[in-house]
Amino acid sequence: MYLPPHFEATDPASLHRLMQAHPLGAQVTSGEQGLDANHLPFEFDADEGEHGILRAHVARNNPLWQEVKEGQEVLVIFRAAEGYISPNWYPSKQAHHKQVPTWNYAVVHAHGRILVRDDARFVRRLLATLTRTQEAEGPAPWKMADAPRDYIEAMVQAVVGIEIEIDRLVGKFKLSQNKEAAERQGAANTLQARGQTALAEAMLSQPPSLP
C-alpha cells in the first residue's frame, strides 16, 4: 500500500478501534487458483499474541479452509468511512482554482498467518462472542440459546473456524491532513450536509482518526 508519511496511522489503539468498529474484513489469500478474497466478520482480540489475534468462520462448503496451508501468510483489510471530496468544497478554489478531486478514507491492513480451526467448541465460542457483540445494542438481544439446540448444533457443524495471528498492522488514514484547516473545514461541512457525518468528524479530529 502506498503510504505517504502524513497519512500513516501508527497508534495501535486507533487501529484497533477501526478494526473493532468495522469488523467485516476482506481476507486476501493466494493459492493454486491465484488470488482470492473472502469478506468475513472478524473478532479481534488485542490481548493475545504480540499484535493480536483475528478469528472468523467460513461455510464448510467454502474451499478457503481446505486450500490454505497452515501458517500461510494472509492479508485482512478493514475499511472505515470513505467518500469523494470535490474541489468545489475548498474555500480557496474560488480564489485560485488550484484544487483537484480526491477520495478520503481510512483503512487498516492486518498481515498475519492463518490457522484452520475445524473445532466445534472453537466455532461455538466464536459465534457466541460475535453474536453478543453485534446484538449488544438491541432492545432484546438475540442469543444462541433462543434457537433450538439441535438447530444450532447443525449450524455449528456447517462452518469452520479460522484464526490469524497478526504479524503487523499497517494503517492509512487519508483524511485531508495535507490541507489547511480552512480547507478541511469546508470539505467537512459539505460532507456533514450530505449525511457523511463519520467521515466529516474524522477529518476534523486532531489528529484525524476513526471510527
mmCIF file of C-alpha atoms in Angstrom:
data_model
loop_
_atom_site.group_PDB
_atom_site.id
_atom_site.type_symbol
_atom_site.label_atom_id
_atom_site.label_comp_id
_atom_site.label_asym_id
_atom_site.label_seq_id
_atom_site.Cartn_x
_atom_site.Cartn_y
_atom_site.Cartn_z
ATOM 1 C CA MET A 1 0.000 0.000 0.000
ATOM 2 C CA TYR A 2 1.334 3.413 -0.955
ATOM 3 C CA LEU A 3 1.773 5.222 2.362
ATOM 4 C CA PRO A 4 2.913 8.870 2.409
ATOM 5 C CA PRO A 5 4.137 9.784 5.919
ATOM 6 C CA HIS A 6 1.377 12.371 6.512
ATOM 7 C CA PHE A 7 -1.310 9.678 6.015
ATOM 8 C CA GLU A 8 0.380 6.923 8.049
ATOM 9 C CA ALA A 9 -1.506 5.843 11.179
ATOM 10 C CA THR A 10 0.701 4.160 13.764
ATOM 11 C CA ASP A 11 -1.203 4.437 17.050
ATOM 12 C CA PRO A 12 -2.198 0.836 17.910
ATOM 13 C CA ALA A 13 -5.292 1.947 19.833
ATOM 14 C CA SER A 14 -6.628 3.851 16.800
ATOM 15 C CA LEU A 15 -6.001 0.879 14.517
ATOM 16 C CA HIS A 16 -7.694 -1.471 16.971
ATOM 17 C CA ARG A 17 -10.744 0.809 17.260
ATOM 18 C CA LEU A 18 -11.200 0.862 13.496
ATOM 19 C CA MET A 19 -10.986 -2.922 13.263
ATOM 20 C CA GLN A 20 -13.473 -3.408 16.087
ATOM 21 C CA ALA A 21 -15.906 -0.778 14.821
ATOM 22 C CA HIS A 22 -15.787 -2.140 11.242
ATOM 23 C CA PRO A 23 -15.308 -5.902 11.723
ATOM 24 C CA LEU A 24 -16.211 -7.008 8.188
ATOM 25 C CA GLY A 25 -12.757 -7.622 6.765
ATOM 26 C CA ALA A 26 -11.670 -8.590 3.267
ATOM 27 C CA GLN A 27 -9.358 -11.569 3.700
ATOM 28 C CA VAL A 28 -6.947 -11.969 0.790
ATOM 29 C CA THR A 29 -5.187 -15.282 0.180
ATOM 30 C CA SER A 30 -3.015 -16.706 -2.577
ATOM 31 C CA GLY A 31 -3.243 -20.325 -3.643
ATOM 32 C CA GLU A 32 -3.071 -22.666 -6.602
ATOM 33 C CA GLN A 33 -6.046 -20.894 -8.170
ATOM 34 C CA GLY A 34 -4.418 -17.474 -7.716
ATOM 35 C CA LEU A 35 -5.613 -14.620 -5.537
ATOM 36 C CA ASP A 36 -8.882 -14.955 -3.652
ATOM 37 C CA ALA A 37 -10.808 -12.628 -1.336
ATOM 38 C CA ASN A 38 -13.449 -13.515 1.245
ATOM 39 C CA HIS A 39 -15.458 -10.943 3.185
ATOM 40 C CA LEU A 40 -15.837 -12.146 6.775
ATOM 41 C CA PRO A 41 -16.898 -10.659 10.132
ATOM 42 C CA PHE A 42 -13.885 -10.904 12.431
ATOM 43 C CA GLU A 43 -13.464 -10.957 16.178
ATOM 44 C CA PHE A 44 -10.277 -9.121 17.169
ATOM 45 C CA ASP A 45 -8.507 -9.981 20.413
ATOM 46 C CA ALA A 46 -5.765 -7.448 21.144
ATOM 47 C CA ASP A 47 -4.585 -9.294 24.248
ATOM 48 C CA GLU A 48 -3.369 -12.451 22.523
ATOM 49 C CA GLY A 49 -0.122 -12.654 20.594
ATOM 50 C CA GLU A 50 2.322 -9.819 20.021
ATOM 51 C CA HIS A 51 -0.023 -7.868 17.745
ATOM 52 C CA GLY A 52 -3.360 -9.557 18.436
ATOM 53 C CA ILE A 53 -5.441 -12.392 17.012
ATOM 54 C CA LEU A 54 -8.245 -12.371 14.437
ATOM 55 C CA ARG A 55 -10.924 -15.064 14.490
ATOM 56 C CA ALA A 56 -13.654 -15.766 11.946
ATOM 57 C CA HIS A 57 -15.639 -18.588 10.385
ATOM 58 C CA VAL A 58 -16.416 -19.706 6.856
ATOM 59 C CA ALA A 59 -19.037 -22.034 5.416
ATOM 60 C CA ARG A 60 -17.838 -25.624 5.278
ATOM 61 C CA ASN A 61 -18.621 -25.510 1.541
ATOM 62 C CA ASN A 62 -16.204 -22.597 1.118
ATOM 63 C CA PRO A 63 -12.964 -24.098 -0.294
ATOM 64 C CA LEU A 64 -10.862 -21.487 1.530
ATOM 65 C CA TRP A 65 -10.236 -23.613 4.616
ATOM 66 C CA GLN A 66 -9.062 -26.575 2.559
ATOM 67 C CA GLU A 67 -6.933 -24.599 0.106
ATOM 68 C CA VAL A 68 -4.865 -22.561 2.556
ATOM 69 C CA LYS A 69 -1.787 -24.085 4.140
ATOM 70 C CA GLU A 70 -1.287 -23.936 7.895
ATOM 71 C CA GLY A 71 0.779 -20.865 8.711
ATOM 72 C CA GLN A 72 0.269 -19.361 5.266
ATOM 73 C CA GLU A 73 0.602 -15.574 5.093
ATOM 74 C CA VAL A 74 -2.700 -13.763 4.582
ATOM 75 C CA LEU A 75 -3.889 -10.158 4.493
ATOM 76 C CA VAL A 76 -7.115 -8.830 6.004
ATOM 77 C CA ILE A 77 -8.292 -5.338 5.039
ATOM 78 C CA PHE A 78 -10.584 -3.316 7.303
ATOM 79 C CA ARG A 79 -12.143 -0.107 5.950
ATOM 80 C CA ALA A 80 -13.993 2.649 7.752
ATOM 81 C CA ALA A 81 -15.884 5.666 6.377
ATOM 82 C CA GLU A 82 -14.841 6.891 2.924
ATOM 83 C CA GLY A 83 -16.011 9.391 0.358
ATOM 84 C CA TYR A 84 -15.334 11.607 -2.634
ATOM 85 C CA ILE A 85 -14.020 15.128 -1.994
ATOM 86 C CA SER A 86 -14.850 17.750 -4.628
ATOM 87 C CA PRO A 87 -12.560 20.750 -5.314
ATOM 88 C CA ASN A 88 -15.693 22.906 -5.041
ATOM 89 C CA TRP A 89 -15.793 22.255 -1.302
ATOM 90 C CA TYR A 90 -12.482 24.039 -0.624
ATOM 91 C CA PRO A 91 -12.775 27.800 0.050
ATOM 92 C CA SER A 92 -9.541 28.510 -1.834
ATOM 93 C CA LYS A 93 -10.945 27.003 -5.024
ATOM 94 C CA GLN A 94 -12.982 30.154 -5.563
ATOM 95 C CA ALA A 95 -9.834 32.273 -5.324
ATOM 96 C CA HIS A 96 -7.252 30.465 -7.449
ATOM 97 C CA HIS A 97 -8.903 27.236 -8.709
ATOM 98 C CA LYS A 98 -5.776 25.240 -7.798
ATOM 99 C CA GLN A 99 -7.553 22.217 -6.330
ATOM 100 C CA VAL A 100 -8.348 18.776 -7.696
ATOM 101 C CA PRO A 101 -10.737 15.988 -6.638
ATOM 102 C CA THR A 102 -9.627 13.286 -4.221
ATOM 103 C CA TRP A 103 -11.036 10.447 -2.151
ATOM 104 C CA ASN A 104 -10.744 10.277 1.624
ATOM 105 C CA TYR A 105 -10.719 7.002 3.540
ATOM 106 C CA ALA A 106 -9.254 5.098 6.466
ATOM 107 C CA VAL A 107 -8.024 1.507 6.267
ATOM 108 C CA VAL A 108 -6.081 -0.986 8.334
ATOM 109 C CA HIS A 109 -4.166 -3.850 6.752
ATOM 110 C CA ALA A 110 -3.631 -6.794 9.094
ATOM 111 C CA HIS A 111 -0.827 -9.087 7.934
ATOM 112 C CA GLY A 112 -0.642 -12.469 9.603
ATOM 113 C CA ARG A 113 -0.573 -16.244 9.404
ATOM 114 C CA ILE A 114 -3.664 -18.403 9.225
ATOM 115 C CA LEU A 115 -4.636 -21.475 11.191
ATOM 116 C CA VAL A 116 -7.735 -23.555 10.370
ATOM 117 C CA ARG A 117 -9.809 -24.475 13.430
ATOM 118 C CA ASP A 118 -12.222 -27.267 12.456
ATOM 119 C CA ASP A 119 -13.300 -27.496 16.065
ATOM 120 C CA ALA A 120 -16.934 -27.300 17.188
ATOM 121 C CA ARG A 121 -16.032 -25.813 20.591
ATOM 122 C CA PHE A 122 -13.959 -23.087 18.970
ATOM 123 C CA VAL A 123 -16.725 -22.282 16.466
ATOM 124 C CA ARG A 124 -19.463 -22.271 19.099
ATOM 125 C CA ARG A 125 -17.486 -19.914 21.340
ATOM 126 C CA LEU A 126 -16.649 -17.638 18.405
ATOM 127 C CA LEU A 127 -20.257 -17.443 17.221
ATOM 128 C CA ALA A 128 -21.437 -16.660 20.742
ATOM 129 C CA THR A 129 -18.888 -13.848 21.058
ATOM 130 C CA LEU A 130 -19.726 -12.346 17.668
ATOM 131 C CA THR A 131 -23.427 -12.525 18.439
ATOM 132 C CA ARG A 132 -23.074 -10.846 21.837
ATOM 133 C CA THR A 133 -21.038 -8.030 20.311
ATOM 134 C CA GLN A 134 -23.401 -7.334 17.432
ATOM 135 C CA GLU A 135 -26.602 -7.764 19.443
ATOM 136 C CA ALA A 136 -25.435 -5.678 22.403
ATOM 137 C CA GLU A 137 -27.322 -2.503 21.477
ATOM 138 C CA GLY A 138 -30.613 -4.179 20.566
ATOM 139 C CA PRO A 139 -33.662 -3.827 22.818
ATOM 140 C CA ALA A 140 -33.968 -7.618 23.138
ATOM 141 C CA PRO A 141 -30.610 -9.112 22.089
ATOM 142 C CA TRP A 142 -30.816 -12.443 20.308
ATOM 143 C CA LYS A 143 -28.657 -15.203 21.767
ATOM 144 C CA MET A 144 -27.830 -18.657 20.526
ATOM 145 C CA ALA A 145 -29.927 -20.254 23.270
ATOM 146 C CA ASP A 146 -33.027 -18.678 21.698
ATOM 147 C CA ALA A 147 -32.892 -21.241 18.874
ATOM 148 C CA PRO A 148 -33.461 -24.996 19.256
ATOM 149 C CA ARG A 149 -30.287 -26.737 20.388
ATOM 150 C CA ASP A 150 -30.247 -29.276 17.559
ATOM 151 C CA TYR A 151 -30.667 -26.468 15.022
ATOM 152 C CA ILE A 152 -27.708 -24.535 16.480
ATOM 153 C CA GLU A 153 -25.579 -27.661 16.508
ATOM 154 C CA ALA A 154 -26.353 -28.237 12.824
ATOM 155 C CA MET A 155 -25.354 -24.644 12.073
ATOM 156 C CA VAL A 156 -22.121 -25.040 14.039
ATOM 157 C CA GLN A 157 -21.251 -28.172 12.060
ATOM 158 C CA ALA A 158 -21.856 -26.281 8.816
ATOM 159 C CA VAL A 159 -18.988 -23.832 9.405
ATOM 160 C CA VAL A 160 -15.247 -23.982 10.041
ATOM 161 C CA GLY A 161 -13.249 -21.612 12.193
ATOM 162 C CA ILE A 162 -10.095 -19.770 11.224
ATOM 163 C CA GLU A 163 -7.582 -17.919 13.358
ATOM 164 C CA ILE A 164 -4.999 -15.392 12.188
ATOM 165 C CA GLU A 165 -2.034 -14.431 14.341
ATOM 166 C CA ILE A 166 -1.205 -10.870 13.331
ATOM 167 C CA ASP A 167 2.423 -10.134 12.426
ATOM 168 C CA ARG A 168 1.933 -6.428 11.745
ATOM 169 C CA LEU A 169 -0.719 -3.771 11.315
ATOM 170 C CA VAL A 170 -0.460 -1.035 8.701
ATOM 171 C CA GLY A 171 -2.819 1.914 8.925
ATOM 172 C CA LYS A 172 -3.577 4.647 6.410
ATOM 173 C CA PHE A 173 -5.921 7.474 7.395
ATOM 174 C CA LYS A 174 -6.184 9.719 4.326
ATOM 175 C CA LEU A 175 -8.302 12.488 5.818
ATOM 176 C CA SER A 176 -7.019 15.743 4.282
ATOM 177 C CA GLN A 177 -4.095 16.088 6.687
ATOM 178 C CA ASN A 178 -2.197 17.691 3.798
ATOM 179 C CA LYS A 179 -4.731 20.546 3.601
ATOM 180 C CA GLU A 180 -5.025 23.769 5.583
ATOM 181 C CA ALA A 181 -7.549 23.797 8.434
ATOM 182 C CA ALA A 182 -9.960 26.033 6.479
ATOM 183 C CA GLU A 183 -9.905 23.615 3.541
ATOM 184 C CA ARG A 184 -10.609 20.605 5.781
ATOM 185 C CA GLN A 185 -13.424 22.509 7.456
ATOM 186 C CA GLY A 186 -15.013 23.463 4.124
ATOM 187 C CA ALA A 187 -14.943 19.883 2.853
ATOM 188 C CA ALA A 188 -16.181 18.513 6.186
ATOM 189 C CA ASN A 189 -19.095 20.966 6.249
ATOM 190 C CA THR A 190 -20.294 19.677 2.882
ATOM 191 C CA LEU A 191 -19.907 16.060 3.970
ATOM 192 C CA GLN A 192 -21.942 16.824 7.096
ATOM 193 C CA ALA A 193 -24.683 18.360 4.969
ATOM 194 C CA ARG A 194 -24.718 15.211 2.825
ATOM 195 C CA GLY A 195 -25.077 12.945 5.840
ATOM 196 C CA GLN A 196 -21.500 11.610 5.784
ATOM 197 C CA THR A 197 -21.022 12.502 9.413
ATOM 198 C CA ALA A 198 -18.430 9.882 10.370
ATOM 199 C CA LEU A 199 -16.027 10.926 7.629
ATOM 200 C CA ALA A 200 -16.533 14.628 8.369
ATOM 201 C CA GLU A 201 -15.873 14.191 12.082
ATOM 202 C CA ALA A 202 -12.780 12.109 11.398
ATOM 203 C CA MET A 203 -11.344 14.832 9.163
ATOM 204 C CA LEU A 204 -11.832 17.467 11.846
ATOM 205 C CA SER A 205 -10.456 15.463 14.781
ATOM 206 C CA GLN A 206 -6.877 16.160 15.841
ATOM 207 C CA PRO A 207 -5.095 14.057 14.859
ATOM 208 C CA PRO A 208 -7.529 12.722 12.251
ATOM 209 C CA SER A 209 -8.907 9.408 13.451
ATOM 210 C CA LEU A 210 -11.736 6.912 13.084
ATOM 211 C CA PRO A 211 -14.264 5.460 13.676
#
